[in-house]
Amino acid sequence: RKEVEQDPGPFNVPEGATVAFNCTYSNSASQSFFWYRQDCRKEPKLLMSVYSSGNEDGRFTAQLNRASQYISLLIRDSKLSDSATYLCVVPPGGSYIPTFGRGTSLIVHP
Amino acid sequence: EPEVTQTPSHQVTQMGQEVILRCVPISNHLYFYWYRQILGQKVEFLVSFYNNEISEKSEIFDDQFSVERPDGSNFTLKIRSTKLEDSAMYFCASSTTPETQYFGPGTRLLVL
């Protein structure tokens, strides 16, 4: 089983839609979880950390399910500018060195 | 807003040549990293650097790679004898704590 797995997509949604991505991880000892955003040919940028109690930042909500070993990202009221690849990052337990997923591509169209 | 900078933005080199990729981390950051991303693939960790020494490195970071912090501001990645498969985007990142890393815009390396 791969360390961090994501559905590559693309998820093609209209503006205003709600869209959710999941990411599964294999290391049960992992303690930190993150979502990054990467625009085409650009650097990854930290979108949000994922806490045990969940985390909300405006239109974005991240959740952690330890029992099933996945994290999710929910985007409400999608904007054209949300079009990007969303990277799930899960450092293995005992380390902060990120293990990146391959990313989920989101395309928001008018 | 302070940001990580990298030079050059693009580098083309011949196989077997040495390249040095340069990064200027954010000034008060203590942790420094190099990653690479081969076109169409995921971001891969290469090495982390803290307190003037390598703290962790991946299997990719073999003897052809080295890192230096030659002065108070620069952080460099040297690839001694480049191979075709070294062609990738190389990202530098820095942070005050290991968790929240800020990435530079990357250097696109093409080995011919």
mmCIF file of C-alpha atoms in Angstrom:
data_model
loop_
_atom_site.group_PDB
_atom_site.id
_atom_site.type_symbol
_atom_site.label_atom_id
_atom_site.label_comp_id
_atom_site.label_asym_id
_atom_site.label_seq_id
_atom_site.Cartn_x
_atom_site.Cartn_y
_atom_site.Cartn_z
ATOM 1 C CA ARG A 1 0.000 0.000 0.000
ATOM 2 C CA LYS A 2 1.336 3.427 -0.942
ATOM 3 C CA GLU A 3 2.140 5.761 1.934
ATOM 4 C CA VAL A 4 -0.186 8.553 0.849
ATOM 5 C CA GLU A 5 -2.865 7.980 -1.752
ATOM 6 C CA GLN A 6 -5.084 10.453 -3.516
ATOM 7 C CA ASP A 7 -7.580 10.245 -6.339
ATOM 8 C CA PRO A 8 -5.794 12.151 -9.129
ATOM 9 C CA GLY A 9 -9.069 13.433 -10.607
ATOM 10 C CA PRO A 10 -9.563 15.765 -12.315
ATOM 11 C CA PHE A 11 -12.603 16.934 -10.449
ATOM 12 C CA ASN A 12 -14.440 19.204 -12.851
ATOM 13 C CA VAL A 13 -17.032 21.362 -11.053
ATOM 14 C CA PRO A 14 -19.009 24.539 -11.783
ATOM 15 C CA GLU A 15 -18.458 27.730 -9.831
ATOM 16 C CA GLY A 16 -20.359 27.684 -6.570
ATOM 17 C CA ALA A 17 -20.245 23.920 -6.194
ATOM 18 C CA THR A 18 -19.099 22.075 -3.103
ATOM 19 C CA VAL A 19 -16.357 19.522 -3.688
ATOM 20 C CA ALA A 20 -14.541 17.128 -1.380
ATOM 21 C CA PHE A 21 -11.301 15.186 -1.689
ATOM 22 C CA ASN A 22 -10.051 12.327 0.415
ATOM 23 C CA CYS A 23 -6.546 11.166 1.088
ATOM 24 C CA THR A 24 -5.606 7.865 2.714
ATOM 25 C CA TYR A 25 -2.364 7.262 4.562
ATOM 26 C CA SER A 26 -0.707 4.037 5.611
ATOM 27 C CA ASN A 27 1.390 4.993 8.649
ATOM 28 C CA SER A 28 -0.852 4.770 11.712
ATOM 29 C CA ALA A 29 1.805 6.543 13.783
ATOM 30 C CA SER A 30 1.498 9.765 11.767
ATOM 31 C CA GLN A 31 0.596 12.716 13.947
ATOM 32 C CA SER A 32 0.606 15.659 11.555
ATOM 33 C CA PHE A 33 -1.475 16.160 8.453
ATOM 34 C CA PHE A 34 -1.542 18.943 5.924
ATOM 35 C CA TRP A 35 -3.185 20.083 2.727
ATOM 36 C CA TYR A 36 -1.080 22.021 0.235
ATOM 37 C CA ARG A 37 -2.152 23.678 -2.972
ATOM 38 C CA GLN A 38 0.008 23.613 -6.093
ATOM 39 C CA ASP A 39 -0.733 25.655 -9.184
ATOM 40 C CA CYS A 40 0.604 24.445 -12.511
ATOM 41 C CA ARG A 41 4.418 24.619 -12.587
ATOM 42 C CA LYS A 42 4.491 26.517 -9.275
ATOM 43 C CA GLU A 43 5.630 25.683 -5.780
ATOM 44 C CA PRO A 44 3.406 23.964 -3.210
ATOM 45 C CA LYS A 45 1.789 26.347 -0.747
ATOM 46 C CA LEU A 46 0.446 25.330 2.620
ATOM 47 C CA LEU A 47 -3.320 25.538 2.592
ATOM 48 C CA MET A 48 -4.113 24.239 6.044
ATOM 49 C CA SER A 49 -3.047 21.894 8.789
ATOM 50 C CA VAL A 50 -5.457 19.166 9.807
ATOM 51 C CA TYR A 51 -6.165 18.810 13.487
ATOM 52 C CA SER A 52 -7.848 15.936 15.277
ATOM 53 C CA SER A 53 -10.881 18.101 15.910
ATOM 54 C CA GLY A 54 -11.082 19.265 12.316
ATOM 55 C CA ASN A 55 -10.133 22.638 10.965
ATOM 56 C CA GLU A 56 -12.108 25.282 9.123
ATOM 57 C CA ASP A 57 -10.758 28.312 7.288
ATOM 58 C CA GLY A 58 -13.374 30.233 5.385
ATOM 59 C CA ARG A 59 -14.686 28.048 2.584
ATOM 60 C CA PHE A 60 -12.237 25.253 3.380
ATOM 61 C CA THR A 61 -12.771 22.505 5.933
ATOM 62 C CA ALA A 62 -10.291 19.747 6.716
ATOM 63 C CA GLN A 63 -11.127 16.653 8.720
ATOM 64 C CA LEU A 64 -9.158 13.705 10.077
ATOM 65 C CA ASN A 65 -10.442 10.179 10.505
ATOM 66 C CA ARG A 66 -7.786 8.253 12.407
ATOM 67 C CA ALA A 67 -9.754 5.013 12.591
ATOM 68 C CA SER A 68 -9.953 4.769 8.813
ATOM 69 C CA GLN A 69 -6.666 6.600 8.244
ATOM 70 C CA TYR A 70 -7.819 9.307 5.923
ATOM 71 C CA ILE A 71 -8.057 13.054 5.801
ATOM 72 C CA SER A 72 -10.491 15.081 3.777
ATOM 73 C CA LEU A 73 -10.716 18.550 2.319
ATOM 74 C CA LEU A 74 -14.056 20.184 1.615
ATOM 75 C CA ILE A 75 -14.306 23.314 -0.503
ATOM 76 C CA ARG A 76 -17.589 25.192 -0.435
ATOM 77 C CA ASP A 77 -18.743 27.769 -2.969
ATOM 78 C CA SER A 78 -15.925 26.953 -5.402
ATOM 79 C CA LYS A 79 -14.249 29.847 -7.206
ATOM 80 C CA LEU A 80 -12.444 29.805 -10.526
ATOM 81 C CA SER A 81 -9.279 30.626 -8.587
ATOM 82 C CA ASP A 82 -9.596 27.375 -6.641
ATOM 83 C CA SER A 83 -8.498 25.491 -9.765
ATOM 84 C CA ALA A 84 -5.242 23.805 -8.777
ATOM 85 C CA THR A 85 -3.801 20.520 -7.605
ATOM 86 C CA TYR A 86 -4.399 19.771 -3.934
ATOM 87 C CA LEU A 87 -1.630 17.819 -2.250
ATOM 88 C CA CYS A 88 -2.119 15.710 0.817
ATOM 89 C CA VAL A 89 0.973 15.663 3.031
ATOM 90 C CA VAL A 90 1.481 13.213 5.865
ATOM 91 C CA PRO A 91 4.823 12.952 7.645
ATOM 92 C CA PRO A 92 5.482 9.468 9.015
ATOM 93 C CA GLY A 93 5.320 9.096 12.775
ATOM 94 C CA GLY A 94 8.326 10.522 14.576
ATOM 95 C CA SER A 95 9.300 12.766 11.699
ATOM 96 C CA TYR A 96 8.216 16.061 10.207
ATOM 97 C CA ILE A 97 9.588 15.160 6.825
ATOM 98 C CA PRO A 98 6.593 15.384 4.548
ATOM 99 C CA THR A 99 5.411 12.513 2.413
ATOM 100 C CA PHE A 100 3.451 14.043 -0.422
ATOM 101 C CA GLY A 101 0.581 12.446 -2.245
ATOM 102 C CA ARG A 102 0.450 12.803 -6.010
ATOM 103 C CA GLY A 103 -2.320 15.349 -5.695
ATOM 104 C CA THR A 104 -5.911 15.757 -6.779
ATOM 105 C CA SER A 105 -6.583 18.076 -9.680
ATOM 106 C CA LEU A 106 -9.528 20.455 -9.364
ATOM 107 C CA ILE A 107 -10.921 22.407 -12.287
ATOM 108 C CA VAL A 108 -13.609 24.963 -11.524
ATOM 109 C CA HIS A 109 -15.421 26.176 -14.623
ATOM 110 C CA PRO A 110 -17.830 29.099 -15.140
ATOM 111 C CA GLU B 1 5.664 39.343 2.973
ATOM 112 C CA PRO B 2 9.020 37.588 3.186
ATOM 113 C CA GLU B 3 9.541 34.728 0.772
ATOM 114 C CA VAL B 4 12.028 32.069 -0.190
ATOM 115 C CA THR B 5 13.914 32.890 -3.380
ATOM 116 C CA GLN B 6 15.769 30.530 -5.697
ATOM 117 C CA THR B 7 18.245 31.027 -8.508
ATOM 118 C CA PRO B 8 18.449 30.302 -11.326
ATOM 119 C CA SER B 9 14.837 29.800 -12.334
ATOM 120 C CA HIS B 10 15.973 27.505 -15.173
ATOM 121 C CA GLN B 11 19.209 25.609 -15.706
ATOM 122 C CA VAL B 12 20.225 23.513 -18.691
ATOM 123 C CA THR B 13 23.312 21.361 -18.356
ATOM 124 C CA GLN B 14 25.104 18.500 -20.026
ATOM 125 C CA MET B 15 25.127 15.064 -18.467
ATOM 126 C CA GLY B 16 28.121 14.657 -16.188
ATOM 127 C CA GLN B 17 28.408 18.347 -15.376
ATOM 128 C CA GLU B 18 28.131 19.800 -11.890
ATOM 129 C CA VAL B 19 25.334 22.195 -11.007
ATOM 130 C CA ILE B 20 24.740 24.354 -7.982
ATOM 131 C CA LEU B 21 21.235 25.451 -7.153
ATOM 132 C CA ARG B 22 20.891 28.415 -4.860
ATOM 133 C CA CYS B 23 18.277 29.366 -2.326
ATOM 134 C CA VAL B 24 17.819 32.282 0.022
ATOM 135 C CA PRO B 25 15.542 31.148 2.863
ATOM 136 C CA ILE B 26 13.360 33.494 4.858
ATOM 137 C CA SER B 27 15.698 35.349 7.188
ATOM 138 C CA ASN B 28 14.598 34.185 10.640
ATOM 139 C CA HIS B 29 13.988 30.579 9.622
ATOM 140 C CA LEU B 30 16.063 27.796 11.138
ATOM 141 C CA TYR B 31 15.107 24.728 9.117
ATOM 142 C CA PHE B 32 15.971 24.326 5.453
ATOM 143 C CA TYR B 33 14.954 21.710 2.944
ATOM 144 C CA TRP B 34 15.401 20.587 -0.628
ATOM 145 C CA TYR B 35 12.749 18.734 -2.597
ATOM 146 C CA ARG B 36 12.450 17.684 -6.187
ATOM 147 C CA GLN B 37 9.491 17.086 -8.463
ATOM 148 C CA ILE B 38 9.953 15.198 -11.690
ATOM 149 C CA LEU B 39 7.475 16.384 -14.317
ATOM 150 C CA GLY B 40 4.076 14.836 -13.704
ATOM 151 C CA GLN B 41 5.121 13.150 -10.486
ATOM 152 C CA LYS B 42 4.840 13.881 -6.809
ATOM 153 C CA VAL B 43 7.037 16.137 -4.720
ATOM 154 C CA GLU B 44 9.879 14.135 -3.156
ATOM 155 C CA PHE B 45 11.914 15.049 -0.094
ATOM 156 C CA LEU B 46 15.680 15.154 -0.566
ATOM 157 C CA VAL B 47 17.263 16.579 2.566
ATOM 158 C CA SER B 48 16.675 18.715 5.646
ATOM 159 C CA PHE B 49 19.256 20.962 7.284
ATOM 160 C CA TYR B 50 19.253 22.396 10.776
ATOM 161 C CA ASN B 51 21.918 23.908 12.979
ATOM 162 C CA ASN B 52 24.474 23.742 10.169
ATOM 163 C CA GLU B 53 24.123 20.053 9.538
ATOM 164 C CA ILE B 54 21.979 17.570 7.695
ATOM 165 C CA SER B 55 19.197 16.360 9.969
ATOM 166 C CA GLU B 56 17.484 13.915 7.609
ATOM 167 C CA LYS B 57 17.966 12.742 4.055
ATOM 168 C CA SER B 58 16.119 10.449 1.708
ATOM 169 C CA GLU B 59 17.353 7.542 -0.383
ATOM 170 C CA ILE B 60 17.467 9.884 -3.359
ATOM 171 C CA PHE B 61 20.091 12.048 -1.662
ATOM 172 C CA ASP B 62 23.103 9.912 -2.510
ATOM 173 C CA ASP B 63 26.791 10.795 -2.799
ATOM 174 C CA GLN B 64 26.300 12.928 -5.898
ATOM 175 C CA PHE B 65 24.298 15.424 -3.840
ATOM 176 C CA SER B 66 25.558 17.823 -1.195
ATOM 177 C CA VAL B 67 24.198 20.849 0.618
ATOM 178 C CA GLU B 68 25.872 23.866 2.117
ATOM 179 C CA ARG B 69 25.012 27.001 3.978
ATOM 180 C CA PRO B 70 28.097 28.955 3.002
ATOM 181 C CA ASP B 71 27.040 32.167 4.706
ATOM 182 C CA GLY B 72 24.190 33.499 6.786
ATOM 183 C CA SER B 73 21.747 33.755 3.941
ATOM 184 C CA ASN B 74 22.358 31.205 1.174
ATOM 185 C CA PHE B 75 21.533 27.522 1.128
ATOM 186 C CA THR B 76 22.833 25.543 -1.833
ATOM 187 C CA LEU B 77 22.288 22.142 -3.393
ATOM 188 C CA LYS B 78 25.138 20.760 -5.453
ATOM 189 C CA ILE B 79 24.719 17.884 -7.879
ATOM 190 C CA ARG B 80 28.191 16.648 -8.714
ATOM 191 C CA SER B 81 27.776 14.673 -11.910
ATOM 192 C CA THR B 82 24.333 15.144 -13.337
ATOM 193 C CA LYS B 83 22.364 12.336 -14.935
ATOM 194 C CA LEU B 84 19.452 12.524 -17.319
ATOM 195 C CA GLU B 85 17.132 11.391 -14.539
ATOM 196 C CA ASP B 86 18.106 14.405 -12.428
ATOM 197 C CA SER B 87 15.957 16.548 -14.700
ATOM 198 C CA ALA B 88 13.257 17.929 -12.431
ATOM 199 C CA MET B 89 12.002 20.976 -10.577
ATOM 200 C CA TYR B 90 14.001 21.509 -7.427
ATOM 201 C CA PHE B 91 12.279 23.327 -4.583
ATOM 202 C CA CYS B 92 13.925 24.850 -1.563
ATOM 203 C CA ALA B 93 11.852 25.377 1.568
ATOM 204 C CA SER B 94 12.431 26.949 4.961
ATOM 205 C CA SER B 95 10.586 27.140 8.245
ATOM 206 C CA THR B 96 10.760 28.299 11.849
ATOM 207 C CA THR B 97 9.284 24.995 12.977
ATOM 208 C CA PRO B 98 9.447 21.742 11.010
ATOM 209 C CA GLU B 99 5.715 21.667 10.451
ATOM 210 C CA THR B 100 5.036 24.833 8.490
ATOM 211 C CA GLN B 101 7.310 25.004 5.493
ATOM 212 C CA TYR B 102 7.458 27.788 2.937
ATOM 213 C CA PHE B 103 8.547 26.796 -0.528
ATOM 214 C CA GLY B 104 10.537 28.789 -3.026
ATOM 215 C CA PRO B 105 9.464 29.074 -6.671
ATOM 216 C CA GLY B 106 11.824 26.331 -7.761
ATOM 217 C CA THR B 107 14.653 25.807 -10.231
ATOM 218 C CA ARG B 108 13.809 23.806 -13.312
ATOM 219 C CA LEU B 109 16.827 21.645 -14.167
ATOM 220 C CA LEU B 110 17.159 20.020 -17.550
ATOM 221 C CA VAL B 111 20.003 17.566 -18.107
ATOM 222 C CA LEU B 112 20.802 16.812 -21.744
#
